[in-house]
mmCIF file of C-alpha atoms and ligand atoms in Angstrom:
data_model
loop_
_atom_site.group_PDB
_atom_site.id
_atom_site.type_symbol
_atom_site.label_atom_id
_atom_site.label_comp_id
_atom_site.label_asym_id
_atom_site.label_seq_id
_atom_site.Cartn_x
_atom_site.Cartn_y
_atom_site.Cartn_z
ATOM 1 C CA MET T 1 40.109 -119.115 151.007
ATOM 2 C CA ARG T 2 39.069 -115.619 151.097
ATOM 3 C CA PRO T 3 38.056 -114.312 147.566
ATOM 4 C CA TYR T 4 40.080 -111.079 146.518
ATOM 5 C CA ILE T 5 38.514 -107.833 146.116
ATOM 6 C CA ILE T 6 39.895 -105.211 143.952
ATOM 7 C CA ALA T 7 37.996 -101.788 144.309
ATOM 8 C CA GLY T 8 38.576 -98.708 142.081
ATOM 9 C CA ASN T 9 37.986 -95.632 144.028
ATOM 10 C CA TRP T 10 37.737 -92.771 141.602
ATOM 11 C CA LYS T 11 37.256 -90.039 144.251
ATOM 12 C CA MET T 12 36.295 -86.756 142.464
ATOM 13 C CA ASN T 13 37.443 -87.902 139.052
ATOM 14 C CA GLY T 14 36.048 -89.631 135.976
ATOM 15 C CA ASN T 15 33.016 -89.635 133.661
ATOM 16 C CA GLU T 16 30.685 -91.851 131.558
ATOM 17 C CA ALA T 17 33.590 -92.303 129.115
ATOM 18 C CA LEU T 18 35.936 -93.850 131.694
ATOM 19 C CA LEU T 19 33.228 -96.070 132.851
ATOM 20 C CA ILE T 20 33.220 -97.616 129.246
ATOM 21 C CA ALA T 21 36.892 -97.650 128.858
ATOM 22 C CA VAL T 22 37.213 -99.489 132.322
ATOM 23 C CA ARG T 23 34.834 -101.965 131.083
ATOM 24 C CA GLU T 24 36.621 -102.590 127.859
ATOM 25 C CA ALA T 25 40.079 -102.956 129.425
ATOM 26 C CA LEU T 26 38.637 -105.422 131.960
ATOM 27 C CA ARG T 27 36.778 -107.598 129.261
ATOM 28 C CA ASP T 28 39.353 -110.335 128.938
ATOM 29 C CA ILE T 29 41.263 -110.190 132.070
ATOM 30 C CA GLU T 30 41.492 -113.343 134.242
ATOM 31 C CA THR T 31 41.235 -112.714 137.742
ATOM 32 C CA GLY T 32 40.239 -114.368 141.260
ATOM 33 C CA ALA T 33 39.049 -111.224 142.325
ATOM 34 C CA ARG T 34 35.499 -109.529 142.615
ATOM 35 C CA VAL T 35 36.220 -106.062 140.917
ATOM 36 C CA MET T 36 34.230 -103.032 141.737
ATOM 37 C CA ILE T 37 34.372 -99.445 140.498
ATOM 38 C CA ILE T 38 33.359 -96.801 143.015
ATOM 39 C CA PRO T 39 32.712 -93.601 140.922
ATOM 40 C CA PRO T 40 31.214 -90.289 141.982
ATOM 41 C CA PHE T 41 27.358 -90.498 142.951
ATOM 42 C CA VAL T 42 26.160 -89.065 139.671
ATOM 43 C CA TYR T 43 27.741 -91.950 137.635
ATOM 44 C CA LEU T 44 26.319 -94.639 139.785
ATOM 45 C CA PRO T 45 23.135 -95.228 137.487
ATOM 46 C CA SER T 46 25.340 -95.325 134.294
ATOM 47 C CA ALA T 47 27.772 -97.648 135.989
ATOM 48 C CA THR T 48 25.162 -100.339 136.665
ATOM 49 C CA GLN T 49 23.975 -99.916 133.261
ATOM 50 C CA HIS T 50 27.281 -100.226 131.281
ATOM 51 C CA PHE T 51 28.546 -103.069 133.610
ATOM 52 C CA ARG T 52 25.405 -105.195 133.394
ATOM 53 C CA ASP T 53 26.315 -108.784 132.675
ATOM 54 C CA THR T 54 29.944 -108.109 133.022
ATOM 55 C CA GLY T 55 30.612 -109.095 136.566
ATOM 56 C CA LEU T 56 31.692 -105.770 137.685
ATOM 57 C CA SER T 57 30.276 -104.521 140.736
ATOM 58 C CA VAL T 58 29.599 -100.900 141.803
ATOM 59 C CA GLY T 59 30.016 -99.106 145.016
ATOM 60 C CA ALA T 60 29.549 -95.595 146.274
ATOM 61 C CA GLN T 61 32.296 -93.326 147.946
ATOM 62 C CA ASN T 62 30.003 -92.156 150.644
ATOM 63 C CA ILE T 63 26.381 -92.511 152.204
ATOM 64 C CA SER T 64 24.263 -90.554 154.860
ATOM 65 C CA ALA T 65 24.043 -91.777 158.288
ATOM 66 C CA HIS T 66 20.118 -90.800 158.000
ATOM 67 C CA GLU T 67 17.489 -92.782 156.276
ATOM 68 C CA GLU T 68 15.765 -89.694 154.840
ATOM 69 C CA GLY T 69 14.745 -85.936 155.576
ATOM 70 C CA ALA T 70 16.113 -82.493 155.706
ATOM 71 C CA TYR T 71 19.835 -83.316 154.847
ATOM 72 C CA THR T 72 20.762 -81.173 151.902
ATOM 73 C CA GLY T 73 23.453 -82.666 149.719
ATOM 74 C CA GLU T 74 23.234 -86.290 151.137
ATOM 75 C CA VAL T 75 22.456 -89.477 149.501
ATOM 76 C CA SER T 76 20.591 -92.241 151.545
ATOM 77 C CA ALA T 77 21.083 -95.898 151.774
ATOM 78 C CA LEU T 78 17.982 -96.795 149.985
ATOM 79 C CA MET T 79 18.927 -94.335 147.282
ATOM 80 C CA LEU T 80 22.174 -96.173 146.587
ATOM 81 C CA ARG T 81 20.573 -99.411 146.662
ATOM 82 C CA ASP T 82 17.842 -98.288 143.984
ATOM 83 C CA VAL T 83 20.639 -97.433 141.502
ATOM 84 C CA GLY T 84 22.397 -100.885 141.912
ATOM 85 C CA CYS T 85 25.084 -100.010 144.393
ATOM 86 C CA HIS T 86 26.183 -102.988 146.327
ATOM 87 C CA TYR T 87 29.086 -101.612 148.403
ATOM 88 C CA VAL T 88 30.041 -98.483 149.956
ATOM 89 C CA LEU T 89 32.995 -96.796 151.401
ATOM 90 C CA VAL T 90 32.716 -95.532 154.776
ATOM 91 C CA GLY T 91 35.145 -93.446 156.888
ATOM 92 C CA HIS T 92 37.602 -92.970 153.888
ATOM 93 C CA SER T 93 40.508 -90.781 155.401
ATOM 94 C CA GLU T 94 39.636 -88.051 153.036
ATOM 95 C CA ARG T 95 36.155 -87.976 154.599
ATOM 96 C CA ARG T 96 37.717 -88.273 157.919
ATOM 97 C CA ALA T 97 40.221 -85.368 157.436
ATOM 98 C CA LEU T 98 38.486 -82.954 155.151
ATOM 99 C CA TYR T 99 34.732 -83.418 156.215
ATOM 100 C CA GLY T 100 35.333 -84.330 159.916
ATOM 101 C CA GLU T 101 33.841 -87.679 159.859
ATOM 102 C CA ALA T 102 34.715 -89.153 163.248
ATOM 103 C CA ASN T 103 34.343 -92.750 164.354
ATOM 104 C CA ASP T 104 30.976 -92.612 165.736
ATOM 105 C CA VAL T 105 29.456 -90.960 162.605
ATOM 106 C CA VAL T 106 31.371 -93.549 160.497
ATOM 107 C CA ALA T 107 29.899 -96.440 162.377
ATOM 108 C CA GLN T 108 26.328 -95.017 161.819
ATOM 109 C CA LYS T 109 27.209 -94.999 158.210
ATOM 110 C CA PHE T 110 28.184 -98.465 158.372
ATOM 111 C CA ILE T 111 24.840 -99.351 160.224
ATOM 112 C CA ALA T 112 22.842 -97.375 157.396
ATOM 113 C CA ALA T 113 24.338 -99.361 154.698
ATOM 114 C CA GLN T 114 23.906 -102.773 156.199
ATOM 115 C CA LYS T 115 20.313 -101.879 157.117
ATOM 116 C CA VAL T 116 19.498 -101.970 153.306
ATOM 117 C CA GLY T 117 21.882 -104.854 152.527
ATOM 118 C CA ILE T 118 24.712 -102.753 151.194
ATOM 119 C CA VAL T 119 28.137 -103.863 152.253
ATOM 120 C CA PRO T 120 30.103 -101.245 153.978
ATOM 121 C CA ILE T 121 33.946 -101.047 153.127
ATOM 122 C CA LEU T 122 35.341 -99.623 156.575
ATOM 123 C CA CYS T 123 38.418 -97.559 155.852
ATOM 124 C CA VAL T 124 40.830 -97.421 158.791
ATOM 125 C CA GLY T 125 44.520 -96.273 158.946
ATOM 126 C CA GLU T 126 47.299 -94.381 160.663
ATOM 127 C CA THR T 127 48.887 -90.833 159.587
ATOM 128 C CA LEU T 128 52.553 -90.794 159.693
ATOM 129 C CA ALA T 129 52.820 -89.008 162.946
ATOM 130 C CA GLU T 130 50.625 -91.844 164.582
ATOM 131 C CA ARG T 131 52.643 -94.339 163.216
ATOM 132 C CA GLU T 132 56.086 -92.783 164.433
ATOM 133 C CA ALA T 133 54.423 -92.435 167.807
ATOM 134 C CA GLY T 134 53.943 -96.301 167.811
ATOM 135 C CA ARG T 135 50.008 -95.696 167.713
ATOM 136 C CA THR T 136 49.013 -97.590 164.573
ATOM 137 C CA MET T 137 46.999 -100.086 166.354
ATOM 138 C CA ASP T 138 45.457 -97.867 168.564
ATOM 139 C CA VAL T 139 44.127 -95.839 166.087
ATOM 140 C CA ILE T 140 43.011 -98.629 163.954
ATOM 141 C CA GLU T 141 41.339 -100.547 167.071
ATOM 142 C CA ALA T 142 39.440 -97.323 167.931
ATOM 143 C CA SER T 143 37.859 -97.244 164.317
ATOM 144 C CA LEU T 144 37.010 -101.030 164.488
ATOM 145 C CA GLU T 145 35.772 -100.650 168.259
ATOM 146 C CA ALA T 146 33.511 -97.877 167.366
ATOM 147 C CA VAL T 147 31.636 -100.151 164.744
ATOM 148 C CA ARG T 148 31.765 -103.103 167.061
ATOM 149 C CA GLN T 149 30.127 -101.417 169.818
ATOM 150 C CA ALA T 150 27.420 -99.650 167.772
ATOM 151 C CA ALA T 151 26.719 -102.464 165.361
ATOM 152 C CA GLY T 152 27.969 -105.658 166.932
ATOM 153 C CA ILE T 153 30.893 -108.159 166.094
ATOM 154 C CA ALA T 154 28.563 -110.076 163.865
ATOM 155 C CA SER T 155 28.014 -107.220 161.665
ATOM 156 C CA PHE T 156 31.676 -107.650 160.321
ATOM 157 C CA HIS T 157 30.597 -110.758 158.576
ATOM 158 C CA LYS T 158 28.841 -108.630 156.036
ATOM 159 C CA ALA T 159 31.617 -105.981 155.797
ATOM 160 C CA VAL T 160 34.899 -105.452 154.355
ATOM 161 C CA VAL T 161 37.752 -103.533 156.122
ATOM 162 C CA ALA T 162 40.228 -101.510 154.161
ATOM 163 C CA TYR T 163 43.686 -100.622 155.701
ATOM 164 C CA GLU T 164 44.941 -97.584 154.284
ATOM 165 C CA PRO T 165 47.699 -95.893 155.869
ATOM 166 C CA VAL T 166 47.132 -92.143 155.457
ATOM 167 C CA TRP T 167 50.679 -91.454 154.500
ATOM 168 C CA ALA T 168 50.498 -93.915 151.414
ATOM 169 C CA ILE T 169 47.212 -92.453 149.946
ATOM 170 C CA GLY T 170 48.250 -90.573 146.881
ATOM 171 C CA THR T 171 51.728 -90.184 147.582
ATOM 172 C CA GLY T 172 53.245 -92.880 145.392
ATOM 173 C CA VAL T 173 54.813 -94.218 148.799
ATOM 174 C CA ALA T 174 53.005 -97.437 149.425
ATOM 175 C CA ALA T 175 53.469 -99.637 152.624
ATOM 176 C CA THR T 176 55.897 -102.245 151.811
ATOM 177 C CA PRO T 177 54.156 -105.835 151.703
ATOM 178 C CA GLU T 178 55.755 -106.593 155.047
ATOM 179 C CA MET T 179 54.495 -103.513 156.657
ATOM 180 C CA ALA T 180 50.854 -103.919 155.258
ATOM 181 C CA GLN T 181 51.045 -107.519 156.148
ATOM 182 C CA ALA T 182 51.835 -106.860 159.888
ATOM 183 C CA VAL T 183 49.046 -104.430 160.184
ATOM 184 C CA HIS T 184 46.576 -106.783 158.283
ATOM 185 C CA ALA T 185 47.528 -109.768 160.681
ATOM 186 C CA ASP T 186 47.002 -107.484 163.708
ATOM 187 C CA ILE T 187 43.430 -106.491 162.539
ATOM 188 C CA ARG T 188 42.679 -110.250 162.097
ATOM 189 C CA LYS T 189 43.869 -110.825 165.714
ATOM 190 C CA TRP T 190 41.683 -108.221 166.666
ATOM 191 C CA ALA T 191 38.636 -110.099 164.968
ATOM 192 C CA ALA T 192 39.729 -113.298 166.480
ATOM 193 C CA LYS T 193 39.583 -111.991 169.748
ATOM 194 C CA HIS T 194 35.819 -111.512 169.376
ATOM 195 C CA ASP T 195 35.030 -114.356 166.731
ATOM 196 C CA GLU T 196 37.391 -116.877 165.339
ATOM 197 C CA GLY T 197 35.252 -117.638 162.364
ATOM 198 C CA LEU T 198 35.214 -113.890 161.453
ATOM 199 C CA ALA T 199 38.928 -113.820 161.706
ATOM 200 C CA LYS T 200 39.381 -116.454 159.045
ATOM 201 C CA ASN T 201 36.723 -115.071 156.691
ATOM 202 C CA LEU T 202 37.000 -111.190 157.094
ATOM 203 C CA GLN T 203 38.385 -109.714 153.704
ATOM 204 C CA ILE T 204 41.025 -107.129 154.554
ATOM 205 C CA LEU T 205 42.153 -104.842 151.609
ATOM 206 C CA TYR T 206 45.101 -102.823 151.376
ATOM 207 C CA GLY T 207 44.901 -99.150 149.883
ATOM 208 C CA GLY T 208 47.582 -96.314 149.444
ATOM 209 C CA SER T 209 49.489 -96.305 146.105
ATOM 210 C CA VAL T 210 48.627 -99.667 144.916
ATOM 211 C CA SER T 211 50.170 -99.716 141.379
ATOM 212 C CA SER T 212 50.834 -102.374 138.714
ATOM 213 C CA SER T 213 54.250 -102.722 140.030
ATOM 214 C CA ASN T 214 53.586 -103.343 143.759
ATOM 215 C CA ALA T 215 50.200 -105.033 143.375
ATOM 216 C CA GLU T 216 51.658 -108.716 143.017
ATOM 217 C CA SER T 217 53.582 -108.542 146.144
ATOM 218 C CA LEU T 218 51.041 -107.073 148.332
ATOM 219 C CA PHE T 219 48.538 -109.398 147.369
ATOM 220 C CA GLY T 220 50.745 -112.252 147.647
ATOM 221 C CA MET T 221 50.751 -111.641 151.631
ATOM 222 C CA PRO T 222 48.560 -114.137 153.562
ATOM 223 C CA ASP T 223 46.479 -111.520 155.122
ATOM 224 C CA ILE T 224 46.040 -109.263 152.364
ATOM 225 C CA ASP T 225 42.627 -109.912 150.224
ATOM 226 C CA GLY T 226 43.040 -107.410 147.484
ATOM 227 C CA GLY T 227 43.175 -103.749 147.067
ATOM 228 C CA LEU T 228 41.420 -100.308 147.192
ATOM 229 C CA VAL T 229 42.955 -98.497 144.505
ATOM 230 C CA GLY T 230 42.618 -94.826 143.846
ATOM 231 C CA GLY T 231 44.833 -93.056 141.253
ATOM 232 C CA ALA T 232 45.823 -96.310 139.217
ATOM 233 C CA SER T 233 42.099 -97.285 138.902
ATOM 234 C CA LEU T 234 41.565 -94.047 136.712
ATOM 235 C CA LYS T 235 44.127 -95.626 134.186
ATOM 236 C CA PRO T 236 42.024 -98.504 132.532
ATOM 237 C CA ASP T 237 45.101 -100.463 131.453
ATOM 238 C CA VAL T 238 46.798 -100.058 134.576
ATOM 239 C CA PHE T 239 43.822 -101.146 136.779
ATOM 240 C CA ALA T 240 43.319 -104.177 134.461
ATOM 241 C CA GLU T 241 47.004 -104.890 135.292
ATOM 242 C CA ILE T 242 46.276 -104.644 138.875
ATOM 243 C CA VAL T 243 43.039 -106.940 138.684
ATOM 244 C CA ALA T 244 45.186 -109.583 136.761
ATOM 245 C CA LYS T 245 47.406 -109.745 139.581
ATOM 246 C CA ALA T 246 44.675 -110.804 142.014
ATOM 247 C CA ARG T 247 44.780 -114.682 141.551
HETATM 248 P P1 PGA B 301 45.669 -94.151 146.027
HETATM 249 O O1 PGA B 301 44.470 -93.950 146.967
HETATM 250 O O2 PGA B 301 45.645 -95.480 145.248
HETATM 251 O O3 PGA B 301 45.838 -93.084 145.034
HETATM 252 O O4 PGA B 301 46.747 -93.878 146.833
HETATM 253 C C1 PGA B 301 43.833 -94.937 147.438
HETATM 254 C C2 PGA B 301 42.522 -94.495 148.371
HETATM 255 O O5 PGA B 301 42.374 -93.452 148.817
HETATM 256 O O6 PGA B 301 41.603 -95.275 148.447
#
């Protein structure tokens, strides 16, 4: 059995008070999931402090592809590890769309994270136009292949994949469980082509308008191993409900 992961991606939202509120809301929640909060960089040190002895993990939203040097505004893998970060998002669609991160750069970030033992959460997904053109799996495979070619298929054993249809992010219109399941199954098939064992163990999260009302049916799908939750992770009680659905 693959354990669930529920990750709360705060994007450029939240503050120290929210870290504490989330911790309190999750205190007595029963779940079968590894739960993590992915706050903006500046809150990472307080997150690790506030979450000490809670079982909650901390992730970052971005990482530099470079180890160190003259890269103003960037944060390196070692720095993230220093402040207690165990996971990092790479290739979130907002990074791709707003900051021009292409598959090759995303692959370099994936490698930079793994070099220091941070688990990359590789985000993949299609736009509405790409879906309507029947190109969903082409787009996703291109992202997966860029990483495979740069880092090797074995690197996926120490990574997580998040399927996030771009049209579902922040829109309130989630993919139906059946639509998401179909893509997750295709991603697993892609993995199986290269490594059967990987296909069985790879954790694939769904992201895009996950809410307390759709979480249960999404997480009930055989190839969906949890969720990457944006907006709903900013409401501690709602996030706790979602976490409770992962059993
Ligand atoms: P959303 O965001 O849950 O607000 O749609 C998900 C994400 O961007 O990771």
